[in-house]
Amino acid sequence: MGFDSRKDLDFLRMAIDVSRRSRENGNHPFGSILVDAEGNVVLESQNAFTTEGGPGHAEANLARNAAQKYDWNFLTGCTLYTSVEPCCMCAGCAYWAGIGSVVFGMTEARLGELTGDHPENLTMDLPCRTVFDSGRRAIEVRGPYPELEQEILAVHDGFWD
C-alpha cells in the first residue's frame, strides 16, 4: 500500500469511529482496524471491557482475531490502525500475530495524563516502539498524529471522570 499520511489520517478516523461505537456499546472508548496491503479494511475491533475485563483491549482483540483468520504472510503486509498507541500487551499481541505495521493517533503517555489513576486504565509508561524494538522482527510504527488529538479526546470526554 505504501506510506501516505493522508491515508493514515483517513484510516485513523475510521479507528476513532470504532472507538466511538465501543463507548456507545458500554465499553472503554478504544477502537482499531486492520488494513491489508491493498488498502482494504479487513477487520475492526472495539474494546471489550464489559465481557473480558482489563485484557479486552481493542488492539489485542484485533490481533488475536487476525491471527486466527489470516496467515502470517498476509499479516506482515497489514497495518493496524488505532486511536491510541497500543499498550505493551497490545503491542506484544500485534508482534506475535505477525502484523507488519502499526499506526496510532495519540500517545499512551497522553492517555495516561487523561486517565490518571483510574483503576480501569492504569496506563503504563512503555511506548510501543520500545516493545517492538525488543523483538526480532521489524514493525513499522507511525504516530502520533497531533492533528487528530482533539477528535480522539472528544470520544474520551467525560468517560474517565
PDB file of C-alpha atoms in Angstrom:
ATOM      1  CA  MET A   1       0.000   0.000   0.000  1.00  0.00           C
ATOM      2  CA  GLY A   2       2.881   2.384   0.720  1.00  0.00           C
ATOM      3  CA  PHE A   3       3.020   5.237   3.201  1.00  0.00           C
ATOM      4  CA  ASP A   4       0.635   8.134   2.634  1.00  0.00           C
ATOM      5  CA  SER A   5      -0.088  10.422   5.589  1.00  0.00           C
ATOM      6  CA  ARG A   6      -3.496  11.374   4.127  1.00  0.00           C
ATOM      7  CA  LYS A   7      -4.499   7.716   4.033  1.00  0.00           C
ATOM      8  CA  ASP A   8      -3.164   7.282   7.556  1.00  0.00           C
ATOM      9  CA  LEU A   9      -5.438  10.107   8.696  1.00  0.00           C
ATOM     10  CA  ASP A  10      -8.446   8.577   6.918  1.00  0.00           C
ATOM     11  CA  PHE A  11      -7.839   5.134   8.443  1.00  0.00           C
ATOM     12  CA  LEU A  12      -7.196   6.637  11.875  1.00  0.00           C
ATOM     13  CA  ARG A  13     -10.533   8.447  11.647  1.00  0.00           C
ATOM     14  CA  MET A  14     -12.154   5.072  10.941  1.00  0.00           C
ATOM     15  CA  ALA A  15     -10.483   3.704  14.086  1.00  0.00           C
ATOM     16  CA  ILE A  16     -11.733   6.731  16.036  1.00  0.00           C
ATOM     17  CA  ASP A  17     -15.245   5.932  14.798  1.00  0.00           C
ATOM     18  CA  VAL A  18     -14.836   2.356  16.062  1.00  0.00           C
ATOM     19  CA  SER A  19     -13.747   3.771  19.441  1.00  0.00           C
ATOM     20  CA  ARG A  20     -16.888   5.921  19.490  1.00  0.00           C
ATOM     21  CA  ARG A  21     -19.057   2.871  18.848  1.00  0.00           C
ATOM     22  CA  SER A  22     -17.177   0.990  21.564  1.00  0.00           C
ATOM     23  CA  ARG A  23     -18.122   3.672  24.063  1.00  0.00           C
ATOM     24  CA  GLU A  24     -21.725   3.700  22.820  1.00  0.00           C
ATOM     25  CA  ASN A  25     -21.785  -0.056  23.462  1.00  0.00           C
ATOM     26  CA  GLY A  26     -20.760   0.483  27.094  1.00  0.00           C
ATOM     27  CA  ASN A  27     -17.066  -0.310  26.719  1.00  0.00           C
ATOM     28  CA  HIS A  28     -13.938   1.779  27.024  1.00  0.00           C
ATOM     29  CA  PRO A  29     -13.511   4.261  24.153  1.00  0.00           C
ATOM     30  CA  PHE A  30     -10.870   2.471  22.099  1.00  0.00           C
ATOM     31  CA  GLY A  31     -11.038   1.061  18.589  1.00  0.00           C
ATOM     32  CA  SER A  32      -8.790  -0.384  15.935  1.00  0.00           C
ATOM     33  CA  ILE A  33      -8.937  -1.554  12.326  1.00  0.00           C
ATOM     34  CA  LEU A  34      -6.717  -3.809  10.242  1.00  0.00           C
ATOM     35  CA  VAL A  35      -5.905  -2.711   6.696  1.00  0.00           C
ATOM     36  CA  ASP A  36      -4.370  -5.065   4.147  1.00  0.00           C
ATOM     37  CA  ALA A  37      -1.577  -4.253   1.698  1.00  0.00           C
ATOM     38  CA  GLU A  38      -4.099  -3.123  -0.934  1.00  0.00           C
ATOM     39  CA  GLY A  39      -5.791  -0.658   1.408  1.00  0.00           C
ATOM     40  CA  ASN A  40      -8.865  -2.715   2.298  1.00  0.00           C
ATOM     41  CA  VAL A  41     -10.215  -2.748   5.836  1.00  0.00           C
ATOM     42  CA  VAL A  42     -10.327  -6.469   6.667  1.00  0.00           C
ATOM     43  CA  LEU A  43     -11.102  -6.392  10.422  1.00  0.00           C
ATOM     44  CA  GLU A  44     -12.157  -3.993  13.115  1.00  0.00           C
ATOM     45  CA  SER A  45     -12.297  -4.332  16.857  1.00  0.00           C
ATOM     46  CA  GLN A  46     -13.793  -2.458  19.741  1.00  0.00           C
ATOM     47  CA  ASN A  47     -12.705  -2.633  23.346  1.00  0.00           C
ATOM     48  CA  ALA A  48     -14.420  -5.476  25.242  1.00  0.00           C
ATOM     49  CA  PHE A  49     -14.094  -4.391  28.870  1.00  0.00           C
ATOM     50  CA  THR A  50     -17.669  -5.386  29.772  1.00  0.00           C
ATOM     51  CA  THR A  51     -17.106  -9.013  28.738  1.00  0.00           C
ATOM     52  CA  GLU A  52     -13.337  -9.513  29.054  1.00  0.00           C
ATOM     53  CA  GLY A  53     -12.259  -7.066  31.740  1.00  0.00           C
ATOM     54  CA  GLY A  54      -8.886  -5.354  31.633  1.00  0.00           C
ATOM     55  CA  PRO A  55      -7.305  -7.509  28.905  1.00  0.00           C
ATOM     56  CA  GLY A  56     -10.183  -6.802  26.486  1.00  0.00           C
ATOM     57  CA  HIS A  57      -8.272  -4.104  24.605  1.00  0.00           C
ATOM     58  CA  ALA A  58      -9.323  -3.370  21.034  1.00  0.00           C
ATOM     59  CA  GLU A  59      -5.840  -3.949  19.588  1.00  0.00           C
ATOM     60  CA  ALA A  60      -5.286  -7.255  21.391  1.00  0.00           C
ATOM     61  CA  ASN A  61      -8.735  -8.458  20.296  1.00  0.00           C
ATOM     62  CA  LEU A  62      -7.976  -7.472  16.715  1.00  0.00           C
ATOM     63  CA  ALA A  63      -4.546  -9.146  16.725  1.00  0.00           C
ATOM     64  CA  ARG A  64      -5.967 -12.418  18.106  1.00  0.00           C
ATOM     65  CA  ASN A  65      -8.793 -12.421  15.552  1.00  0.00           C
ATOM     66  CA  ALA A  66      -6.373 -11.613  12.748  1.00  0.00           C
ATOM     67  CA  ALA A  67      -4.016 -14.462  13.739  1.00  0.00           C
ATOM     68  CA  GLN A  68      -6.948 -16.898  13.724  1.00  0.00           C
ATOM     69  CA  LYS A  69      -8.316 -15.705  10.379  1.00  0.00           C
ATOM     70  CA  TYR A  70      -5.226 -14.930   8.276  1.00  0.00           C
ATOM     71  CA  ASP A  71      -1.810 -16.458   7.709  1.00  0.00           C
ATOM     72  CA  TRP A  72       1.477 -14.868   8.700  1.00  0.00           C
ATOM     73  CA  ASN A  73       2.457 -13.852   5.152  1.00  0.00           C
ATOM     74  CA  PHE A  74      -0.781 -11.912   4.725  1.00  0.00           C
ATOM     75  CA  LEU A  75      -0.495 -10.217   8.113  1.00  0.00           C
ATOM     76  CA  THR A  76       3.064  -8.980   7.563  1.00  0.00           C
ATOM     77  CA  GLY A  77       1.600  -6.799   4.801  1.00  0.00           C
ATOM     78  CA  CYS A  78      -1.150  -5.440   7.056  1.00  0.00           C
ATOM     79  CA  THR A  79      -1.335  -2.304   9.151  1.00  0.00           C
ATOM     80  CA  LEU A  80      -3.113  -1.987  12.486  1.00  0.00           C
ATOM     81  CA  TYR A  81      -4.635   1.479  12.901  1.00  0.00           C
ATOM     82  CA  THR A  82      -5.675   2.501  16.385  1.00  0.00           C
ATOM     83  CA  SER A  83      -6.945   5.655  18.024  1.00  0.00           C
ATOM     84  CA  VAL A  84      -4.463   5.489  20.924  1.00  0.00           C
ATOM     85  CA  GLU A  85      -0.959   3.989  20.960  1.00  0.00           C
ATOM     86  CA  PRO A  86      -1.021   0.274  21.786  1.00  0.00           C
ATOM     87  CA  CYS A  87      -0.038  -0.606  25.341  1.00  0.00           C
ATOM     88  CA  CYS A  88       2.716  -3.149  25.915  1.00  0.00           C
ATOM     89  CA  MET A  89       0.179  -6.037  25.961  1.00  0.00           C
ATOM     90  CA  CYS A  90      -1.388  -4.952  22.674  1.00  0.00           C
ATOM     91  CA  ALA A  91       1.982  -4.291  21.049  1.00  0.00           C
ATOM     92  CA  GLY A  92       3.025  -7.810  22.038  1.00  0.00           C
ATOM     93  CA  CYS A  93      -0.158  -9.253  20.546  1.00  0.00           C
ATOM     94  CA  ALA A  94       0.407  -7.391  17.268  1.00  0.00           C
ATOM     95  CA  TYR A  95       4.017  -8.590  17.224  1.00  0.00           C
ATOM     96  CA  TRP A  96       3.097 -12.243  17.818  1.00  0.00           C
ATOM     97  CA  ALA A  97       0.223 -12.128  15.323  1.00  0.00           C
ATOM     98  CA  GLY A  98       2.682 -11.064  12.614  1.00  0.00           C
ATOM     99  CA  ILE A  99       1.146  -7.672  11.806  1.00  0.00           C
ATOM    100  CA  GLY A 100       3.635  -5.645   9.793  1.00  0.00           C
ATOM    101  CA  SER A 101       2.969  -2.078  10.883  1.00  0.00           C
ATOM    102  CA  VAL A 102       1.117  -0.044  13.482  1.00  0.00           C
ATOM    103  CA  VAL A 103      -0.248   3.488  13.195  1.00  0.00           C
ATOM    104  CA  PHE A 104      -1.713   5.377  16.136  1.00  0.00           C
ATOM    105  CA  GLY A 105      -3.305   8.757  16.684  1.00  0.00           C
ATOM    106  CA  MET A 106      -2.494   9.735  20.277  1.00  0.00           C
ATOM    107  CA  THR A 107       0.312   8.549  22.555  1.00  0.00           C
ATOM    108  CA  GLU A 108      -0.236   6.310  25.536  1.00  0.00           C
ATOM    109  CA  ALA A 109       1.557   8.933  27.641  1.00  0.00           C
ATOM    110  CA  ARG A 110      -1.124  11.471  26.693  1.00  0.00           C
ATOM    111  CA  LEU A 111      -3.780   8.900  27.567  1.00  0.00           C
ATOM    112  CA  GLY A 112      -2.128   8.477  30.962  1.00  0.00           C
ATOM    113  CA  GLU A 113      -2.454  12.217  31.555  1.00  0.00           C
ATOM    114  CA  LEU A 114      -6.152  11.907  30.765  1.00  0.00           C
ATOM    115  CA  THR A 115      -6.980   8.792  32.791  1.00  0.00           C
ATOM    116  CA  GLY A 116      -4.645   9.353  35.747  1.00  0.00           C
ATOM    117  CA  ASP A 117      -5.027   6.607  38.337  1.00  0.00           C
ATOM    118  CA  HIS A 118      -8.399   5.390  37.090  1.00  0.00           C
ATOM    119  CA  PRO A 119      -8.497   1.721  38.204  1.00  0.00           C
ATOM    120  CA  GLU A 120      -9.808   0.551  34.823  1.00  0.00           C
ATOM    121  CA  ASN A 121      -6.918   2.090  32.893  1.00  0.00           C
ATOM    122  CA  LEU A 122      -3.684   2.159  34.860  1.00  0.00           C
ATOM    123  CA  THR A 123      -1.693   3.142  31.789  1.00  0.00           C
ATOM    124  CA  MET A 124       1.934   2.002  31.689  1.00  0.00           C
ATOM    125  CA  ASP A 125       4.643   4.339  30.502  1.00  0.00           C
ATOM    126  CA  LEU A 126       6.067   1.970  27.903  1.00  0.00           C
ATOM    127  CA  PRO A 127       5.910   3.195  24.298  1.00  0.00           C
ATOM    128  CA  CYS A 128       5.029   0.585  21.687  1.00  0.00           C
ATOM    129  CA  ARG A 129       8.242   1.379  19.804  1.00  0.00           C
ATOM    130  CA  THR A 130      10.198   0.156  22.828  1.00  0.00           C
ATOM    131  CA  VAL A 131       8.252  -3.110  22.836  1.00  0.00           C
ATOM    132  CA  PHE A 132       8.722  -3.614  19.090  1.00  0.00           C
ATOM    133  CA  ASP A 133      12.416  -2.690  19.231  1.00  0.00           C
ATOM    134  CA  SER A 134      12.858  -5.526  21.735  1.00  0.00           C
ATOM    135  CA  GLY A 135      11.675  -8.085  19.189  1.00  0.00           C
ATOM    136  CA  ARG A 136      13.458  -9.992  16.470  1.00  0.00           C
ATOM    137  CA  ARG A 137      11.476  -8.641  13.554  1.00  0.00           C
ATOM    138  CA  ALA A 138      10.848  -5.085  12.479  1.00  0.00           C
ATOM    139  CA  ILE A 139       7.440  -3.481  12.805  1.00  0.00           C
ATOM    140  CA  GLU A 140       6.989  -0.075  11.211  1.00  0.00           C
ATOM    141  CA  VAL A 141       5.360   2.429  13.582  1.00  0.00           C
ATOM    142  CA  ARG A 142       3.827   5.768  12.610  1.00  0.00           C
ATOM    143  CA  GLY A 143       2.307   8.158  15.075  1.00  0.00           C
ATOM    144  CA  PRO A 144       1.295  10.156  16.906  1.00  0.00           C
ATOM    145  CA  TYR A 145      -0.782  12.421  14.692  1.00  0.00           C
ATOM    146  CA  PRO A 146      -1.292  15.584  16.799  1.00  0.00           C
ATOM    147  CA  GLU A 147      -3.846  16.928  14.324  1.00  0.00           C
ATOM    148  CA  LEU A 148      -6.219  14.143  15.473  1.00  0.00           C
ATOM    149  CA  GLU A 149      -5.759  14.543  19.224  1.00  0.00           C
ATOM    150  CA  GLN A 150      -8.879  16.680  19.724  1.00  0.00           C
ATOM    151  CA  GLU A 151     -11.026  14.163  17.799  1.00  0.00           C
ATOM    152  CA  ILE A 152      -9.673  11.341  19.955  1.00  0.00           C
ATOM    153  CA  LEU A 153     -10.101  13.292  23.178  1.00  0.00           C
ATOM    154  CA  ALA A 154     -13.711  14.103  22.240  1.00  0.00           C
ATOM    155  CA  VAL A 155     -14.538  10.366  22.338  1.00  0.00           C
ATOM    156  CA  HIS A 156     -12.991  10.141  25.835  1.00  0.00           C
ATOM    157  CA  ASP A 157     -14.658  13.325  27.099  1.00  0.00           C
ATOM    158  CA  GLY A 158     -16.215  12.641  30.498  1.00  0.00           C
ATOM    159  CA  PHE A 159     -15.546   8.894  30.370  1.00  0.00           C
ATOM    160  CA  TRP A 160     -12.732   8.713  32.945  1.00  0.00           C
ATOM    161  CA  ASP A 161     -14.300  11.166  35.461  1.00  0.00           C
TER     162      ASP A 161
END
